[in-house]
Structures are given as structure tokens and as C-alpha cells.
XYZ file of C-alpha atoms in Angstrom:
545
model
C -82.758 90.062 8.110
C -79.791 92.315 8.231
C -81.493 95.032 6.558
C -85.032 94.405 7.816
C -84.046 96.406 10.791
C -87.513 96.940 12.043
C -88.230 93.519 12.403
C -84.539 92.673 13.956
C -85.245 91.010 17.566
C -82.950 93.056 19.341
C -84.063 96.239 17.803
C -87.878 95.301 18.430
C -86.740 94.916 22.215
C -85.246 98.275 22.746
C -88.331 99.461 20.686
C -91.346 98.134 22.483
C -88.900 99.277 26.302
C -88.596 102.632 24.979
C -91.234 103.862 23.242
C -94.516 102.140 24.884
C -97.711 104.274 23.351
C -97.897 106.483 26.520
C -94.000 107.580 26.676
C -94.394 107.620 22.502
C -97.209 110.580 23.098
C -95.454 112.230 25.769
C -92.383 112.846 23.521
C -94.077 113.774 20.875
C -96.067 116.379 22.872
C -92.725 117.599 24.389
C -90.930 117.961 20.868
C -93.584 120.401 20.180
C -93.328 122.424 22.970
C -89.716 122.759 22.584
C -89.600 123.497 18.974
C -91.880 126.377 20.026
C -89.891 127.467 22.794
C -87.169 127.269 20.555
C -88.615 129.376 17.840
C -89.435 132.029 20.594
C -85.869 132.129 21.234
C -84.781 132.727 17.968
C -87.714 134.933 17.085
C -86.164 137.165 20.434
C -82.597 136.788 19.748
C -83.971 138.249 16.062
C -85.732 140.758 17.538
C -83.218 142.205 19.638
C -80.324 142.112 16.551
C -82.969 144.594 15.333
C -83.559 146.797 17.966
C -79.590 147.051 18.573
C -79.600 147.777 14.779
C -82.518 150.780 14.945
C -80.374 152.101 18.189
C -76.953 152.353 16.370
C -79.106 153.593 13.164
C -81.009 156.074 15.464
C -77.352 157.260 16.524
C -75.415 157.223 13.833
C -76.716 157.926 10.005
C -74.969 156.644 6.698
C -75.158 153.077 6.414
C -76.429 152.207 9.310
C -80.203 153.404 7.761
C -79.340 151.124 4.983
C -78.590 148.351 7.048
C -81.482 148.807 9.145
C -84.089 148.571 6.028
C -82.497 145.586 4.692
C -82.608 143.554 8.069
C -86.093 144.924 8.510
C -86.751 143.740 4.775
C -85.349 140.247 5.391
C -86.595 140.018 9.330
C -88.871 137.102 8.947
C -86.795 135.319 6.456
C -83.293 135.470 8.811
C -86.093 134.338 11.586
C -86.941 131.258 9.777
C -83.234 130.541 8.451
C -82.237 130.963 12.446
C -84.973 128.525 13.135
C -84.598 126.099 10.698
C -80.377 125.843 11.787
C -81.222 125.854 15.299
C -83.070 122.887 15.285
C -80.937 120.922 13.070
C -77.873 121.365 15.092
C -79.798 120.611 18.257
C -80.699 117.326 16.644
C -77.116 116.573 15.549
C -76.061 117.407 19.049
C -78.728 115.419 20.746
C -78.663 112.287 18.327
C -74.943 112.045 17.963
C -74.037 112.249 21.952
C -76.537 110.143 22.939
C -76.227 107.702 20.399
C -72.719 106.989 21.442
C -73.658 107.325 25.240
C -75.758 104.369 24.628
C -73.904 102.594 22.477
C -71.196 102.955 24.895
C -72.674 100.834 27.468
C -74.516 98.398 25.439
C -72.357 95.305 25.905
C -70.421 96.381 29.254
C -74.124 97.032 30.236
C -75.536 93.596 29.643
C -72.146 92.164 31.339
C -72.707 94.066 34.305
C -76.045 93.166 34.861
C -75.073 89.440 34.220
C -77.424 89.256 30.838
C -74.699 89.077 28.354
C -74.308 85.526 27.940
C -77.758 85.178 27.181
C -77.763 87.287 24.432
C -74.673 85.569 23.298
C -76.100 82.484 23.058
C -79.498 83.186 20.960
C -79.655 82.349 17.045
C -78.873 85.950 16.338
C -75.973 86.653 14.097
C -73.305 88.986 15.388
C -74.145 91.176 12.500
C -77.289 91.247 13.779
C -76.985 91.992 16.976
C -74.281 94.623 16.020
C -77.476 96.208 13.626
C -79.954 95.725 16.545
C -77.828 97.685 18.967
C -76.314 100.421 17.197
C -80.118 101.113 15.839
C -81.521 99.868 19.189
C -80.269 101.939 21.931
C -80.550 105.038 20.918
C -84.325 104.112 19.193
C -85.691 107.222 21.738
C -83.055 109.738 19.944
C -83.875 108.551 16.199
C -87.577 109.084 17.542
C -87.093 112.264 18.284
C -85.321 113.349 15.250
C -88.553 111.847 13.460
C -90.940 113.847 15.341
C -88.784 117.081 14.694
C -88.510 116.533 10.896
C -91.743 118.049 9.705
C -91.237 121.217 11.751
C -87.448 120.980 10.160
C -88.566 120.712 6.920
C -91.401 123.045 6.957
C -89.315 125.880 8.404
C -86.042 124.995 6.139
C -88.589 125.416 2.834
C -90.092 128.446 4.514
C -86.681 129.873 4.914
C -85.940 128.968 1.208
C -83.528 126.417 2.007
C -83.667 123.663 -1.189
C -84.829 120.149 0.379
C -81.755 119.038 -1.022
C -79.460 120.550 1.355
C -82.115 119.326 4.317
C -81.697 115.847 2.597
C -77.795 116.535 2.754
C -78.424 117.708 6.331
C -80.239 114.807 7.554
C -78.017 112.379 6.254
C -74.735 113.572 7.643
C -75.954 113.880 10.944
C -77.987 110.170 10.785
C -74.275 109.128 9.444
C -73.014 111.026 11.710
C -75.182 109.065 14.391
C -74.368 105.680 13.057
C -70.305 105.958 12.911
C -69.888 107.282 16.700
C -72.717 104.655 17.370
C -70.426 101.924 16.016
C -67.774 103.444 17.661
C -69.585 103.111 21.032
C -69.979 99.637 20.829
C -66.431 98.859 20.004
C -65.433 100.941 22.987
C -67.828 99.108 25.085
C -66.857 95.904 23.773
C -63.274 95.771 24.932
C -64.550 96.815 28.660
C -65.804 94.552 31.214
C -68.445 95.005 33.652
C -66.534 96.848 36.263
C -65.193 99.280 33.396
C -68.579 100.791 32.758
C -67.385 103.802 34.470
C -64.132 103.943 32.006
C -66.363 103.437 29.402
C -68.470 106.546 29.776
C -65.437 108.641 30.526
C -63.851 106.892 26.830
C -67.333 107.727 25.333
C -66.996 111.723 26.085
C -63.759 111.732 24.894
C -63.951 110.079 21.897
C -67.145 112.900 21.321
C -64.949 115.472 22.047
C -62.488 113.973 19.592
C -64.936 113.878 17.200
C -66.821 117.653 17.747
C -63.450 119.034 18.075
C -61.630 117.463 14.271
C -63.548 120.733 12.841
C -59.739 122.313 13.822
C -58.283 119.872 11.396
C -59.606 122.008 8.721
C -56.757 124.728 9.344
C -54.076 121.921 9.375
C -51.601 120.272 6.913
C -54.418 117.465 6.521
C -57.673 119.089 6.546
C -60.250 116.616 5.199
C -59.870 114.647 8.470
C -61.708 118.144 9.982
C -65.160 115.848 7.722
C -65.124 113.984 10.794
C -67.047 116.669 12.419
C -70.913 116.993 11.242
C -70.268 120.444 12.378
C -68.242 121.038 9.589
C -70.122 119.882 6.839
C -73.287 121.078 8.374
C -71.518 124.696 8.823
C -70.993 124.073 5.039
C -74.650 123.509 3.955
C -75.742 126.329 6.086
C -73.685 128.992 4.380
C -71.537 130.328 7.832
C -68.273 131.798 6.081
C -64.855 131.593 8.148
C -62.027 134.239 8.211
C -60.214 131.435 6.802
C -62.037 129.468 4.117
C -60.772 126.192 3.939
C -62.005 122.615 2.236
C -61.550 118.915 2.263
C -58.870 117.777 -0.209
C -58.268 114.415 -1.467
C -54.608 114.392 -2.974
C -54.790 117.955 -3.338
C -58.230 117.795 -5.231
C -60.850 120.109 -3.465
C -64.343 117.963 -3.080
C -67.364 119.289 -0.988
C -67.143 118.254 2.827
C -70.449 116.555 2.909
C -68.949 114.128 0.244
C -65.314 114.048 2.183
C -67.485 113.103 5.805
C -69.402 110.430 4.189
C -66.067 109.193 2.769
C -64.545 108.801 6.083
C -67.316 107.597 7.873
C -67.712 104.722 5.363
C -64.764 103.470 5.022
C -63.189 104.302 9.228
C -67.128 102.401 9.931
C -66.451 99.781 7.837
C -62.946 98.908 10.224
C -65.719 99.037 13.143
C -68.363 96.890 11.533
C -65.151 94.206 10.984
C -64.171 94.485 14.926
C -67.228 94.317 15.864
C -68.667 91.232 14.064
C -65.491 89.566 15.089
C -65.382 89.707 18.852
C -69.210 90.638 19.722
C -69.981 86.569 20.070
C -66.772 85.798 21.967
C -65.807 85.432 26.050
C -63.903 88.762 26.769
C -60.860 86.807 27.341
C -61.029 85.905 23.433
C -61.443 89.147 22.168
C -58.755 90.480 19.870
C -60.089 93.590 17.682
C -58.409 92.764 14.940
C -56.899 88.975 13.160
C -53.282 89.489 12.083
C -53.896 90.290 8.188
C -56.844 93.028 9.183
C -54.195 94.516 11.173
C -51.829 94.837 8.699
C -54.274 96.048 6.315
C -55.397 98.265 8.741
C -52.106 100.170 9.022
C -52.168 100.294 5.801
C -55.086 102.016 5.243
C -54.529 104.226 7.745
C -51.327 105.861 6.597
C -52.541 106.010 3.083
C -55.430 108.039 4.158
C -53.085 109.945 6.243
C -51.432 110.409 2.422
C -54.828 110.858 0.959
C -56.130 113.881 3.691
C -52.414 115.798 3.351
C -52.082 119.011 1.488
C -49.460 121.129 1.414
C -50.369 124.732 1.272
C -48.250 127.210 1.025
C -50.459 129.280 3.488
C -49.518 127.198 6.074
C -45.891 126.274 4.878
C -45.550 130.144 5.695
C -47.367 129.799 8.669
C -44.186 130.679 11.046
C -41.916 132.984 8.645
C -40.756 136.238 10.270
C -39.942 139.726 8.844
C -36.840 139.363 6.709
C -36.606 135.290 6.088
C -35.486 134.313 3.001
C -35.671 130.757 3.724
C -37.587 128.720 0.831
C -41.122 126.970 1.981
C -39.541 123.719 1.727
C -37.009 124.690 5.032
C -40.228 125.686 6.842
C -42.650 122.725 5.820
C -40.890 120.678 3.209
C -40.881 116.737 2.330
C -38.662 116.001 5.593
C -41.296 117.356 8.150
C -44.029 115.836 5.817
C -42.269 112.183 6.489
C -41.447 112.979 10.246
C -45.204 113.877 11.261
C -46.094 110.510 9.715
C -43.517 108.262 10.821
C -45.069 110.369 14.532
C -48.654 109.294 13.911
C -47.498 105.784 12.468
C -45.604 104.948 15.903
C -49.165 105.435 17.397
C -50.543 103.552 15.485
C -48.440 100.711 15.115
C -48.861 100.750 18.283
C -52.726 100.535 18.363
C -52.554 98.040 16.236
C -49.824 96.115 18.244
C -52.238 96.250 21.128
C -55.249 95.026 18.865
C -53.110 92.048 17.656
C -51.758 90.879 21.544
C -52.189 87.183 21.792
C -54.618 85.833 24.536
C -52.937 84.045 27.081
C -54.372 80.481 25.798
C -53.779 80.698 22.204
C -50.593 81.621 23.148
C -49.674 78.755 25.027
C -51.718 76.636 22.383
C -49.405 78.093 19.667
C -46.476 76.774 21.544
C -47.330 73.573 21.725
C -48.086 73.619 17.968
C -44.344 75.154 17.379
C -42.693 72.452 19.295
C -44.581 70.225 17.586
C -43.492 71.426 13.975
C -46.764 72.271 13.307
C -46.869 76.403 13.626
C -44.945 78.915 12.521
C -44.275 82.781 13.511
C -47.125 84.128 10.976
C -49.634 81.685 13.128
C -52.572 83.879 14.171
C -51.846 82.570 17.702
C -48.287 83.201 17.649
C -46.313 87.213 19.017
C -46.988 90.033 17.351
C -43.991 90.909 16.805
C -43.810 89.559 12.886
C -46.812 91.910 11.990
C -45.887 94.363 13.380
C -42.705 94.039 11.052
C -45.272 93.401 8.128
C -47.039 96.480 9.191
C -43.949 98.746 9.433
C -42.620 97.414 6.035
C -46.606 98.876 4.068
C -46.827 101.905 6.075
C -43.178 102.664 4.832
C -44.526 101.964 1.289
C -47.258 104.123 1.661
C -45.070 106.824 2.967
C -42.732 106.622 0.278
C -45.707 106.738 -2.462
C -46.794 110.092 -0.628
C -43.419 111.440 -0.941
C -43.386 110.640 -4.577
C -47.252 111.814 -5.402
C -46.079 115.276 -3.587
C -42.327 115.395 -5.343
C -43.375 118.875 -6.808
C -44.975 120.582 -3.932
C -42.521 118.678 -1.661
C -38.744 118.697 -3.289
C -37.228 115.264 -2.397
C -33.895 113.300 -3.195
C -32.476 109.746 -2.923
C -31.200 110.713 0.656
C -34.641 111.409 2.034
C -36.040 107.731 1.327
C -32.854 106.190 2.792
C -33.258 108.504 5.523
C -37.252 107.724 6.097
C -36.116 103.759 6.206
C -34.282 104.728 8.851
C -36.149 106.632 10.886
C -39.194 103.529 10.008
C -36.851 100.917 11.417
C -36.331 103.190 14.921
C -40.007 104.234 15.138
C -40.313 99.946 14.698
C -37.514 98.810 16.711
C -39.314 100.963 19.930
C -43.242 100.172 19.182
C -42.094 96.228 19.180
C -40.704 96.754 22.466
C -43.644 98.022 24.103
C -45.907 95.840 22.019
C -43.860 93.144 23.290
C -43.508 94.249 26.823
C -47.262 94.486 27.293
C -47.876 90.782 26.135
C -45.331 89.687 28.547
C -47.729 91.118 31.114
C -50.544 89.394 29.606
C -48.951 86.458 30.416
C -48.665 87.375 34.058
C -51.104 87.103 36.801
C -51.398 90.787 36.800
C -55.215 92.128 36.727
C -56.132 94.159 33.731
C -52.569 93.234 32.174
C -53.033 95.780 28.847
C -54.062 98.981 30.928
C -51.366 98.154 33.728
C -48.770 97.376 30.719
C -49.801 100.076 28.886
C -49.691 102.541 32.217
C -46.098 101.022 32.813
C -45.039 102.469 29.927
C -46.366 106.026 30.151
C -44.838 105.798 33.672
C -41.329 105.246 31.425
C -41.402 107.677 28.901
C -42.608 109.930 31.857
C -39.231 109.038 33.916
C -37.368 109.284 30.152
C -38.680 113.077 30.074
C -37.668 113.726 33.306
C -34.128 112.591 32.601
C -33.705 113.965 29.779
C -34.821 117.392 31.460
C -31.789 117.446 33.915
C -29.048 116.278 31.513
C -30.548 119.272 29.662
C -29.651 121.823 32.527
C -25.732 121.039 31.925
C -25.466 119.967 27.995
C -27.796 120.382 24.886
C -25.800 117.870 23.377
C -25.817 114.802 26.582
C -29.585 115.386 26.859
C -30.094 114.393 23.215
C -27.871 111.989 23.686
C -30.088 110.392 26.386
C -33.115 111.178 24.357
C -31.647 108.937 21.446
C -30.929 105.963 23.727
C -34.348 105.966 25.691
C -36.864 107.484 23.237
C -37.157 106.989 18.988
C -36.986 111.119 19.685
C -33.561 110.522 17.090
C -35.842 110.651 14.505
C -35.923 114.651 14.523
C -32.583 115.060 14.212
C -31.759 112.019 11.197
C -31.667 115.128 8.872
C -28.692 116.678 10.522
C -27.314 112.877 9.803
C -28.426 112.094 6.689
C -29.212 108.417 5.896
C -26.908 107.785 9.169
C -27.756 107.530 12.692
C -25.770 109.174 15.217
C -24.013 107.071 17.811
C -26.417 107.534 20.847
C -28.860 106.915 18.583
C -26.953 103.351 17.476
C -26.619 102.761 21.117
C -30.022 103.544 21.610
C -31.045 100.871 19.060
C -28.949 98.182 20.347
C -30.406 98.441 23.972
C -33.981 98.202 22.388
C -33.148 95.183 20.509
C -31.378 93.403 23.583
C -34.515 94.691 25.411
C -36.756 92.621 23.218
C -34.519 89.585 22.850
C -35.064 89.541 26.895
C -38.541 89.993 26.539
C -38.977 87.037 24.310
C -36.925 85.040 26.156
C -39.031 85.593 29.095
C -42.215 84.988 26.702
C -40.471 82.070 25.878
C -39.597 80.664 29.666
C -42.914 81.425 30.385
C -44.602 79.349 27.995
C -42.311 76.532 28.167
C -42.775 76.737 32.115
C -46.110 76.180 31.513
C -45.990 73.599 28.934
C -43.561 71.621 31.557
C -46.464 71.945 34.194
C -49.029 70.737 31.730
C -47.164 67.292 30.825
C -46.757 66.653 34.366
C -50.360 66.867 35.100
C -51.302 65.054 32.383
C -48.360 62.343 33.137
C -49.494 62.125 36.762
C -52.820 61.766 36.596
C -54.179 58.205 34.689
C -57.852 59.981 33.474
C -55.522 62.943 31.761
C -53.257 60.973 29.727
């Protein structure tokens, strides 16, 4: 059923509201007219290379004559070629944004026009459901890439383009299509009905976030730049860049239509999980991710954060000046290799802190069960706090694999690992505070406890910033002193310490954890208040108890 799309109920729905026979024709007859206009265009923008070509020739002689008969040689070949890559990145453009645009307001959609728990409550599997809408809603865009494929493929052949690389063209983009898709209805998933808005805004962003990884080519971990069809499809066209770069995996070049495919896959497969999981429940329920997926989740982020890294020595001399004698390893060497990912760990421990916060009545249902002797702290109802731990203690694994794959490219000693456990446990210490600071406001009677929580916090680091700012007018030294006790910003200087904190960044540490033993404690009152309130109801009333 899963795979017989066509006949899936909620894909036939979108079908027959979409494309009824008239609108069908219509498109079809207006795909047509644009892939003319379109080949006008190019066949101008051709025409006028040429002209500007015969002028300069006309001016100047030489090479310019030479240049001139070759472009008038190859004229209606470059036409077609222009053609034939003008369409196909209209189509990626076209299919990818507005697959996610409509993805993106599938489920808040439904909810806001009071619908969802209808669909809910049909036989449909959530797999299904999760097949019929990421295929479903954008059925008008995939319809239009269909009608454009003949013209694609006639001009691609006619340009001498091998229909492999149009088969290797169509499928990144209709990959391409199908990841943001998924990615739309996650997003769109965790909103409710008055967050449609928010959800549109999210879906552009995460678009732009996905058009603009083509940059991560020129970084220290350039096969995340895959995410990008432009890159891959930049690739199968033959454009050259000043700076030829391509997707690594552990330092092994592979071709970026096989690296984009990769990620997709596997990053789509963490979407098809979250969404099968919470697509059936009450939005109060959801919770992306069970306690073990998010563990394994950090895990396999950081290791392809290990996988995607490469070292080159272009980049490690990215910054030296006239006259530095200081070897690569100073400039980009195994300490700023473990820094940057302890930096994009923090986030996302903290994503995954977020995905893992406890809803308000398993909560209280776990606490029952503890007094009870029958739960523990590794319950999937119970804090996060313990997985977070769990999650810490892989990604520091991981890390410490990466540091030993890269030992020759990256020089490392005994120091640096004690020194990376240290920094792990302060990038930890902070993320559980926050983590635990924003389920304490789930527990409140706040509206929209997460985004307030999580807007709390920006507000603090914000104030932290600022603070650290003015002690910075009077002393270097007392403003990274204050930076070490608010902010895990001690972590960039642990090499000046070695394996040994310094003591603002002690102090630092010991106001986090007395932070968090309040926050539990208030976790704990709070539950146990409500626990109290519970037995008296039930006590007092005869039809409870």
C-alpha cells in the first residue's frame, strides 16, 4: 500500500483537487508556452553573447576572430546546452520550493481548518499518510515536472548531453523534492493552527538553509555543501569554479551526486522516524524523538560531522600572513578541529534536549510510577536530563574516533583527549541547564512553554553578551572571567589550561550545577504538588476512589 502511491487515499485526494481534466489541460498548455518563451530567452541571451563577440572581434583582431568562428561554429549547440540547463534548474527551483511550501502547511493546515482529527482517525497508517502527503501536496509541481520532461530530454540529447546525466539530473532534484518535502511536514507537525504563519516563515528559511549549503563546499567539511541540488546539478552540467572543490567522505573524494543522495537518505530517514511517530498523536503528545532515537541521533550526527570533515591544507593556510612561520597545525590543527565540534554538538544536544522534553502528563504519570518503585530515571516518561548525559558520553566517543582517524593530518597527544573531556563535560553541564530550564516551563501554565523557554534563554545569553561587553572596557582578563562563569565560552581558552579549567571557569561550573539542582527541585515540588492535589480529589470524592 505503502509503495502503491497512486492508489494511496490521501494521495488520490490531493490528485483528483488538483489536477481535474480542465486545470490538467490548462497546465499542460501553459508548460508549453513557457518552455517556448523560455527558449526565446536563451536563444536572445545567445544571440547577443554573439553580437558582443563580432563587436569586440570587429574592434580588435588576434583572437578575438578566432573566438568569434568558434562561438559561431558551436552557436546552436551552446543554444540548446543553455536551454536544456535552463529548464532543469527552473524545475529544481519550482519543485523543491513549492514542495516544501506545501508540505509546510499540510498538518498545521488541516488543524487550522478543524479537519485534522478526521484524518487522524481513518484506517490509514501514519506511514501512509506521511507517503500521501509528502507525494500529495505538491502533486501540481511533480505534474509539471512531467509535462516538462520530454522537452528536457529532447533538448538535453539535442545538446549532446548523455541521458545518463538527465537521469542523474532528474533524480537529485525529485530527491531533492522529497527530503525538503519531509522536512516540511516535520516542521509543520510541531506547529499548531495559529502557527501557520511561523510555519511559512520556518519553511523559507529552512530553503534558504538548504539553497545556500552550496558555501559548505569551500569549508573544513565540504560534503555537507551535497545538500544543495545546486551543487550537484552545477556538477553534471560542467560549470567550473575558481576554486574546484568536492565532497569527501573521510578524506576520500566521491562524486557529489553520490555524496547528496547519501545525505538525503540517511538525514530523510531521521524525518521518516519523526514523522511516523508523532503524525497520529494530539499535539500535546508529540515528542520528535523517543529517548534511544535521540541518543542515536546525536550520534549520528557528530559522526557525520566526522565523516564530512577534511582537513586541507588550502584552507589550514587560509589566514597566514607574509612572513609566518607558524606550522598548519597552530592555524587549523586537532584543537580547533575538536572545538568547532564540541560548538556544533552544544547545538545539538540541545536540539535534541528539546526533542526529548517530557509532556506535562507523562511527566506527572512517571512520578507516580517512581514513588511507587515502579520507574526509574531511563523511563521514557521521566527528565531528560539522563540522555542527555548518554548523548554527551557517544558524541564524545565519536569525537575522539575523529581525532584518532585524522592523527596524521591533525597531530594530537594524550593532553588533547583529557582536554576534549573537559571541554564535553562544560558544553554538557550548560545544555542540561537550559534543557532543564525549558521543561520546568513546560510544567507551568505558560502558553507556548518551549518557544517562551527557549526565547528566555536567548534573552540570557543576550544580557551575558552585554555584560561581558562592559567588563571588557576595563579588563581583558575580568571579562573572560565573566564569560567563564555565565557562558561554556571557557572552552576556547582550555588550551591555554591544558586538561585544567581555570578558576572562573570552576566557578562557572559550580553555579550551573547548583542551577540545575534548583531546577529539579522545582521539577520535583511541582510534581509532587500535583500528585498531593490528585490524592485529595480522589480521597474526597466517593465515585474517584
Amino acid at each position: 500500500m505503502i509503495l502503491r502511491f497512486w492508489q494511496n487515499p490521501e494521495f488520490v485526494r490531493h490528485r483528483r483537487s488538483e489536477l481535474r481534466q480542465k486545470r490538467a489541460l490548462t497546465i499542460v498548455a501553459l508548460v508549453i508556452v513557457i518552455c517556448a518563451l523560455v527558449g526565446l530567452a536563451c536563444w536572445n541571451s545567445n544571440q547577443d553573447t554573439l553580437e558582443a563577440t563580432r563587436r569586440l572581434a570587429a574592434q580588435f583582431d588576434g583572437r578575438w576572430n578566432q573566438r568569434l568562428a568558434e562561438m559561431e561554429r558551436r552557436n546552436l549547440a551552446e543554444f540548446w546546452l543553455l536551454f536544456y540547463r535552463t529548464l532543469m534548474f527552473i524545475q529544481a527551483g519550482a519543485l523543491t520550493f513549492w514542495s516544501l511550501l506545501s508540505c509546510a502547511q499540510s498538518v498545521s493546515g488541516e488543524r487550522e481548518r478543524k479537519t485534522w482529527d478526521f484524518q487522524r482517525t481513518t484506517r490509514l497508517t501514519p506511514a501512509e499518510m506521511m507517503v500521501g502527503k509528502v507525494l500529495g501536496e505538491p502533486v501540481l509541481a511533480y505534474f509539471i515536472v512531467l509535462c516538462c520532461l520530454p522537452i528536457a530530454v529532447i533538448t538535453g540529447l539535442t545538446a549532446g548531453v548523455s541521458f545518463y546525466q538527465i537521469l542523474s539530473a532528474y533524480a537529485l532534484i525529485i530527491a531533492s523534492a522529497l527530503f525538503v518535502g519531509l522536512a516540511g511536514i516535520w516542521l509543520s507537525s510541531l506547529l499548531e493552527s495559529r502557527s501557520r504563519g511561523i510555519g511559512i516563515i520556518g519553511a523559507l528559511g529552512l530553503y534558504a538553509l538548504v539553497a545556500f549549503a552550496y558555501g559548505f563546499r569551500d569549508s573544513n567539511f565540504p560534503g555537507f555543501g551535497a545538500f544543495s541540488p545546486l551543487t550537484g546539478l552545477f556538477s553534471l552540467f560542467g560549470y567550473q569554479s575558481d576554486r574546484p572543490s568536492a565532497a569527501r567522505l573521510f578524506g576520500r573524494e566521491i562524486s557529489w551526486l553520490t555524496m547528496s543522495m547519501l545525505l538525503y537518505a540517511t538525514f530523510g530517514t531521521w524525518l521518516v522516524v519523526m514523522i511516523t511517530d508523532n503524525i497520529k498523536r494530539d499535539y500535546d503528545e508529540v515528542r520528535p524523538l523517543s529517548r534511544w532515537h535521540a541518543v542515536a541521533c546525536a550520534t549520528f550526527l557528530n559522526f557525520m560531522l566526522c565523516l564530512a570533515f577534511y582537513p586541507s591544507p588550502e584552507k589550514m593556510f587560509l589566514f597566514r600572513t607574509a612572513g609566518d612561520t607558524r606550522p598548519p597545525e597552530r592555524l587549523f590543527g586537532a584543537h580547533n578541529f575538536a572545538t568547532t565540534m564540541l560548538l556544533i554538538n552544544g547545538v545539538v544536544l540541545f536540539a535534541v534536549g528539546l526533542a526529548t522534553l517530557t509532556p506535562h502528563e507523562h511527566l506527572k504519570m512517571w512520578w507516580r510510577r517512581r514513588l511507587e518503585g515502579r520507574s526509574n530515571l531511563l523511563s521514557e516518561g521521566g527528565p531528560p536530563w539522563p540522555w542527555l548525559v548518554l548523548s554527551a558520553v557517544a558524541a564524545y566517543a565519536v569525537l575522539a574516533l575523529g581525532l584518532f582517524v585524522w592523527r596524521k593530518e591533525l597531530p594530537i597527544d594524550a593532553r588533547l583527549f583529557m582536554g576534549t573531556a573537559v571541554e564535553s563535560l562544560v558544553v554538557c553541564v550548560f545544555v542540561t541547564r537550559d534543557v532543564l530550564f525549558v521543561q520546568w516551563c513546560r510544567l507551568t501554565r505558560l502558553r507556548s512553554p518551549i518557544i517562551k523557554g527557549f526565547l528566555y534563554l536567548c534573552l540570557y545569553y543576550a544580557a551575558s553578551a552585554i555584560v561581558v561587553g562592559m567588563f571588557a572596557f576595563s579588563s581583558y582578563a575580568q571579562s573572560q572571567q565573566v564569560l567563564n562563569i555565565l557562558t561554556p565560552g571557557c572552552i576556547f581558552a582550555i588550551q591555554e589550561y591544558g586538561p585544567v579549567l581555570s578558576g572562573s571557569a570552576l566557578v562557572g561550573i559550580a553555579l550551573q550545577l547548583i542551577i540545575i539542582g534548583i531546577l529539579l527541585r522545582a521539577i520535583a515540588v511541582g510534581l509532587r504538588l500535583f500528585s498531593t492535589i490528585r490524592e485529595v480529589a480522589v480521597g474526597g470524592c466517593p465515585s474517584l476512589s
